[in-house]
XYZ file of C-alpha atoms in Angstrom:
396
model
C 42.181 271.718 190.675
C 41.218 270.696 194.204
C 39.972 273.132 196.831
C 43.135 272.629 198.848
C 45.372 273.320 195.848
C 43.360 276.405 194.979
C 43.481 277.935 198.441
C 47.165 277.168 198.860
C 47.913 278.901 195.546
C 49.416 282.313 196.263
C 47.817 284.633 193.714
C 49.674 287.584 195.188
C 52.902 285.846 194.282
C 51.547 285.025 190.803
C 51.045 288.734 190.122
C 54.159 289.765 192.034
C 52.356 292.112 194.431
C 52.268 292.295 198.255
C 49.207 291.098 200.172
C 48.264 294.675 201.011
C 48.487 295.820 197.389
C 45.913 298.340 196.256
C 43.461 297.661 193.435
C 45.480 299.972 191.177
C 48.698 298.069 191.915
C 47.018 294.734 191.185
C 45.568 296.018 187.933
C 48.908 297.471 186.843
C 50.761 294.230 187.604
C 48.181 292.134 185.773
C 48.196 294.381 182.723
C 51.972 294.140 182.427
C 52.050 290.336 182.786
C 49.031 289.799 180.516
C 50.695 291.671 177.675
C 53.917 289.709 178.157
C 52.333 286.244 178.228
C 49.295 286.712 175.970
C 48.918 283.685 173.597
C 48.758 285.906 170.518
C 52.199 287.245 171.406
C 53.583 283.754 172.152
C 52.192 281.560 169.387
C 52.748 277.856 169.977
C 54.250 278.405 173.459
C 52.202 276.190 175.800
C 54.103 277.373 178.882
C 53.318 281.002 178.123
C 49.673 280.071 177.596
C 49.536 278.279 180.959
C 51.199 281.255 182.589
C 48.657 283.623 181.002
C 45.810 281.482 182.322
C 47.306 281.520 185.801
C 47.705 285.305 185.640
C 44.095 285.674 184.509
C 42.896 283.478 187.370
C 44.841 285.598 189.843
C 43.376 288.808 188.480
C 39.882 287.317 188.465
C 40.158 286.764 192.214
C 42.299 289.660 193.407
C 40.771 292.184 191.018
C 37.321 291.681 192.554
C 37.115 293.105 196.121
C 34.477 290.569 197.205
C 36.329 287.560 195.826
C 39.615 288.859 197.153
C 38.123 289.103 200.646
C 36.740 285.564 200.435
C 40.059 284.277 199.086
C 41.987 285.926 201.921
C 39.561 284.425 204.451
C 39.915 280.990 202.877
C 43.705 281.154 203.045
C 43.462 282.296 206.640
C 41.260 279.269 207.343
C 43.379 276.699 205.515
C 46.776 278.207 206.076
C 49.731 276.906 204.085
C 49.395 273.238 204.805
C 45.798 272.361 205.486
C 42.740 273.103 207.567
C 43.287 275.168 210.703
C 40.332 274.883 213.102
C 38.857 278.044 214.518
C 37.720 278.724 218.081
C 34.878 276.237 217.707
C 37.273 273.265 217.750
C 38.182 270.716 215.069
C 34.753 270.981 213.501
C 34.112 274.531 214.535
C 33.076 277.419 212.425
C 35.167 280.217 213.800
C 34.132 283.683 212.663
C 34.397 283.366 208.889
C 31.492 284.560 206.777
C 31.412 281.963 204.011
C 29.834 278.527 203.671
C 32.536 275.872 203.775
C 29.979 273.282 202.721
C 29.416 275.239 199.530
C 33.147 275.476 199.131
C 33.562 271.711 198.966
C 30.322 271.167 197.106
C 31.206 273.631 194.377
C 34.880 272.900 193.994
C 34.999 269.168 194.661
C 31.481 267.957 194.052
C 31.139 267.035 197.750
C 28.017 267.093 199.850
C 28.352 269.982 202.286
C 29.828 269.885 205.781
C 31.018 266.597 207.173
C 33.538 265.538 209.748
C 35.802 268.442 210.334
C 33.483 270.472 208.129
C 31.975 273.830 208.837
C 28.297 273.898 208.115
C 27.742 277.175 209.907
C 29.624 279.529 207.639
C 27.680 282.025 205.542
C 28.625 283.687 202.255
C 29.721 282.548 198.836
C 33.287 281.284 198.624
C 31.922 278.148 197.004
C 30.668 280.348 194.212
C 34.201 281.533 193.627
C 35.489 278.011 193.108
C 32.408 276.665 191.416
C 32.104 279.595 189.042
C 35.768 279.828 188.178
C 36.794 276.193 188.048
C 33.634 274.082 187.853
C 33.591 270.549 189.184
C 36.484 269.154 187.260
C 38.753 272.158 187.097
C 38.974 274.489 184.121
C 41.128 273.791 181.141
C 42.558 276.543 179.035
C 40.726 277.744 175.951
C 41.557 275.567 172.974
C 43.829 277.032 170.290
C 41.767 278.154 167.308
C 42.997 278.022 163.734
C 42.908 281.268 161.789
C 40.491 281.745 158.921
C 41.394 280.893 155.345
C 41.725 283.841 152.971
C 41.023 283.861 149.242
C 42.500 286.492 146.977
C 42.949 287.020 143.244
C 45.881 288.035 141.075
C 46.192 288.733 137.356
C 49.358 287.720 135.486
C 50.596 288.352 132.004
C 50.795 285.318 129.729
C 54.588 285.257 130.039
C 54.491 285.515 133.867
C 52.106 282.572 134.040
C 54.356 280.423 131.851
C 57.655 281.381 133.473
C 56.482 282.040 137.061
C 56.538 285.350 138.910
C 56.699 286.974 142.331
C 53.867 289.464 142.752
C 52.734 291.770 145.588
C 49.393 290.718 147.027
C 47.362 292.979 149.300
C 44.841 291.276 151.538
C 42.622 291.992 154.506
C 41.855 289.607 157.361
C 41.025 289.387 161.058
C 44.150 289.682 163.222
C 44.923 290.428 166.892
C 43.792 293.979 167.621
C 46.814 296.267 167.902
C 45.019 298.747 170.132
C 44.539 296.213 172.959
C 47.236 293.671 172.012
C 44.529 291.133 171.234
C 43.083 291.087 174.764
C 39.798 292.755 173.805
C 40.129 294.959 176.873
C 40.921 298.656 176.651
C 43.368 298.349 179.552
C 44.658 294.923 178.554
C 43.043 293.257 181.585
C 40.320 290.809 180.452
C 38.632 288.480 182.953
C 37.996 284.771 182.749
C 34.585 284.100 181.209
C 32.197 282.949 183.976
C 30.056 280.954 181.551
C 32.766 278.609 180.247
C 35.250 279.269 183.088
C 38.011 280.049 180.636
C 37.673 276.995 178.404
C 35.994 278.748 175.494
C 33.534 275.844 175.289
C 30.257 274.823 176.879
C 28.721 271.364 177.085
C 25.124 270.427 176.383
C 23.342 267.130 176.735
C 23.028 264.915 173.687
C 21.089 261.776 172.942
C 22.052 258.470 174.498
C 23.866 260.052 177.415
C 26.475 261.782 175.255
C 27.653 265.320 175.888
C 28.150 267.768 173.015
C 30.573 270.688 173.125
C 29.917 274.058 171.491
C 31.920 277.298 171.390
C 30.930 279.588 174.243
C 28.592 282.297 172.963
C 29.371 284.643 175.844
C 33.091 284.970 175.062
C 32.951 283.718 171.448
C 35.257 280.839 172.262
C 38.085 282.980 173.655
C 37.693 282.049 177.324
C 38.089 285.700 178.309
C 35.728 288.649 178.588
C 36.747 292.286 178.440
C 36.065 294.341 181.547
C 36.423 297.562 179.557
C 35.825 296.663 175.893
C 38.358 298.046 173.454
C 36.801 300.708 171.240
C 38.645 299.437 168.165
C 37.645 295.761 168.282
C 34.537 296.130 170.512
C 35.964 293.605 172.962
C 36.535 290.789 170.464
C 40.323 291.033 170.517
C 40.309 290.822 166.710
C 40.263 293.634 164.178
C 40.417 293.930 160.413
C 44.019 294.297 159.313
C 45.410 294.941 155.826
C 48.818 293.698 154.750
C 50.849 293.290 151.591
C 53.005 290.240 151.015
C 55.145 288.962 148.162
C 53.678 285.774 146.714
C 55.599 283.431 144.451
C 53.414 282.067 141.649
C 54.960 278.861 140.253
C 55.825 278.520 136.583
C 53.217 276.884 134.383
C 50.162 278.125 136.285
C 46.904 278.044 134.309
C 44.077 280.557 134.026
C 41.633 280.287 136.980
C 43.970 277.911 138.826
C 43.669 278.039 142.640
C 46.956 277.959 144.545
C 47.120 277.090 148.241
C 49.747 278.688 150.477
C 49.746 276.962 153.865
C 49.919 279.139 156.952
C 49.637 282.424 155.039
C 46.030 283.141 155.984
C 44.601 284.939 159.011
C 46.490 284.534 162.331
C 45.128 281.971 164.798
C 43.779 282.639 168.279
C 45.104 281.542 171.680
C 48.209 280.081 170.088
C 46.395 278.375 167.209
C 47.965 278.056 163.744
C 47.310 280.536 160.966
C 44.840 279.685 158.224
C 45.748 279.155 154.581
C 45.848 281.618 151.710
C 44.164 280.629 148.450
C 45.210 282.617 145.382
C 43.043 282.440 142.258
C 45.190 283.236 139.221
C 43.842 284.987 136.136
C 46.012 285.020 133.007
C 45.844 287.694 130.317
C 45.723 286.570 126.690
C 48.841 286.831 124.494
C 48.631 288.432 121.032
C 50.647 285.616 119.426
C 50.779 282.541 121.641
C 48.085 280.318 123.072
C 48.225 277.367 125.439
C 47.012 273.783 125.628
C 48.059 272.264 128.924
C 51.860 272.228 129.025
C 52.122 273.020 125.310
C 52.158 276.471 123.755
C 50.496 277.137 120.422
C 51.239 279.550 117.594
C 49.857 280.022 114.077
C 52.480 280.816 111.423
C 51.599 282.162 107.961
C 53.436 280.658 104.961
C 53.332 281.627 101.296
C 51.848 279.513 98.559
C 55.263 278.646 97.106
C 56.586 277.699 100.586
C 53.652 275.374 101.166
C 53.912 273.843 97.686
C 57.670 273.607 97.322
C 58.670 273.232 100.991
C 61.597 274.881 102.718
C 62.715 276.199 106.077
C 60.747 278.717 108.133
C 61.610 280.586 111.318
C 59.110 280.433 114.183
C 59.076 282.774 117.244
C 59.233 281.311 120.753
C 58.097 282.767 124.085
C 60.988 284.604 125.691
C 63.664 282.875 123.636
C 65.342 282.894 120.215
C 63.332 281.732 117.187
C 63.504 278.119 116.051
C 63.835 276.875 112.478
C 61.371 274.262 111.224
C 61.567 272.323 107.979
C 58.409 272.646 105.905
C 57.805 269.542 103.771
C 56.787 270.073 100.088
C 53.023 270.052 99.667
C 52.261 271.156 103.215
C 48.489 271.706 103.475
C 46.835 274.613 105.230
C 46.188 273.882 108.936
C 48.949 271.318 109.344
C 50.503 271.314 112.852
C 54.185 270.749 113.493
C 55.978 270.401 116.816
C 58.980 272.246 118.248
C 59.958 270.068 121.202
C 60.846 271.607 124.554
C 59.656 275.102 123.630
C 56.412 275.032 125.614
C 55.387 275.842 129.190
C 57.286 274.677 132.260
C 55.947 271.492 133.869
C 55.895 270.770 137.610
C 58.985 268.555 137.266
C 60.952 271.370 135.616
C 60.772 270.012 132.069
C 59.061 271.867 129.240
C 56.141 271.079 126.999
C 56.250 271.625 123.239
C 55.431 274.480 120.896
C 52.667 273.439 118.490
C 53.043 275.321 115.195
C 50.000 275.486 112.910
C 50.593 276.416 109.268
C 48.328 279.005 107.669
C 48.758 279.245 103.886
C 48.216 282.843 102.808
C 46.609 283.849 99.510
C 47.996 287.075 98.029
C 45.444 289.857 97.630
C 47.509 291.796 95.109
C 49.855 290.390 92.461
C 52.664 291.939 90.516
C 52.745 291.339 86.768
C 55.569 288.856 87.193
C 53.710 286.936 89.904
C 50.509 286.904 87.842
C 52.349 285.535 84.801
C 53.944 282.857 86.942
C 50.581 281.759 88.322
C 49.050 281.708 84.838
C 51.879 279.477 83.733
C 51.219 277.219 86.739
C 47.516 276.999 85.879
C 48.285 276.072 82.275
C 50.700 273.418 83.480
C 48.018 271.824 85.653
C 45.158 271.813 83.140
C 43.073 268.683 83.563
C 43.664 268.390 87.293
C 40.473 268.788 89.295
C 40.966 268.865 93.087
C 37.184 268.644 93.554
C 36.630 265.521 91.486
C 36.774 263.195 94.498
C 34.368 265.461 96.361
C 31.655 265.147 93.706
C 32.281 261.444 93.373
C 31.780 260.923 97.090
C 28.674 263.125 97.053
C 27.030 261.018 94.355
C 27.829 257.752 96.082
C 26.354 258.799 99.401
C-alpha cells in the first residue's frame, strides 16, 4: 500500500464512526465488526478475511491516541486527492509535527524530503506506516491448517467384520469460545508490530536467499491481544472436547489406522481443519478367528464322522449355519472352505470361511461303543499305521 493510498483511506468510515468519535465508541465499533468478520467465524471466506484485516488496521490507528492524531494530521496535509501545501508554499512545512521525510522513507522506501517534500516536520508518522505496513505493504496472515488428531476405539469382532458407527470423544485445540478466537478479552486484538499482521518474519539465508519463519511474537496469528483472554491466555485457542459419530468401515483389522480427512482440529485464520486418525482395536471372538479377508473356525467331528464321512453343520458369523460334506477318511486338521462366508472386502464382496476339522477322541465309552471299537480293532489286525514311520527313520 502506498503512502497516498494509506492516507486517503478513511478508517473512520471503515469502522462506521464519526471523526469526533470517542475512544469508547471506536472500541465498541471495532469489537462488533471484529466478531462479525473474524476468520474463525468465516472459514474459507477470503473477503471476510480481507475485511477483518482492514478493520484491524483501522483499530490499530484510531485506537491509539498518538497514531490517531498523526493520522488525522496526515489526512489534513494530503486531503482527499493529494498533497496540499501549507503556509510555507509548495515545499513548505506548515505547522504539522511529524517528519514527512520519514513518512515517505518508511512507507515507500524513499530517501527523505525532496521536491515538494517537507524536511522540517518533526514526529513519527513514518513510524506508523513503517511499523504497520513495512516497505512492501503487509499481507494478511496465512491460513494455518489445524492439527491432526489421533484417537483409539475398541470394537467387537462382529463390529469389525460388519462395520459399525461408534461415538468417539476427543480433545483438541479450537477457537476459544470466551473471546471468539480473538485472544483478546474484549475481542479487540491489535495487529502484531513485529510481523505487521503477516504472521511471518523473514531472516537472511545463504546465497542471498530470504527464509520465512512463523512470528514468535504473535505465534503466527498476525494479531496480538491488548487485554489477553483469561481462558486462552491470549492465544485465541483453547482445549475443547467434543463427541462425534465415526463410521468404521466393514472389514477393518486389529490395529488398523483409519484416516478421516477434515475431522481433526479446526484451522486458524480460515485454514482447513486437520485430519482425524482412528486406531482400531478388535476384541477376540470365542469361536471365530481371522486371516485377512477370511474367517476361521475349528469344528469338532466324531471318529465315525471322520472315518465314514457325512454332512456336518458349521456356524457362520451373524448368519445361518452352512452344511459341509465331510469326505470319508477325513484326517484331523484338514481345512475345508465355505465360500463367501468370510469378512467383507473393500469392494463389497466377501472372503471365505476356513473350517478346520478336529477329530475328537471319546473320554468315556458306553458298553456298546466299547464293543464296537473292539470289533473294529479285531477287523484291522495286522495294520500298522506307524510302519512307514519306522521305515523312514531307519533309512535316514
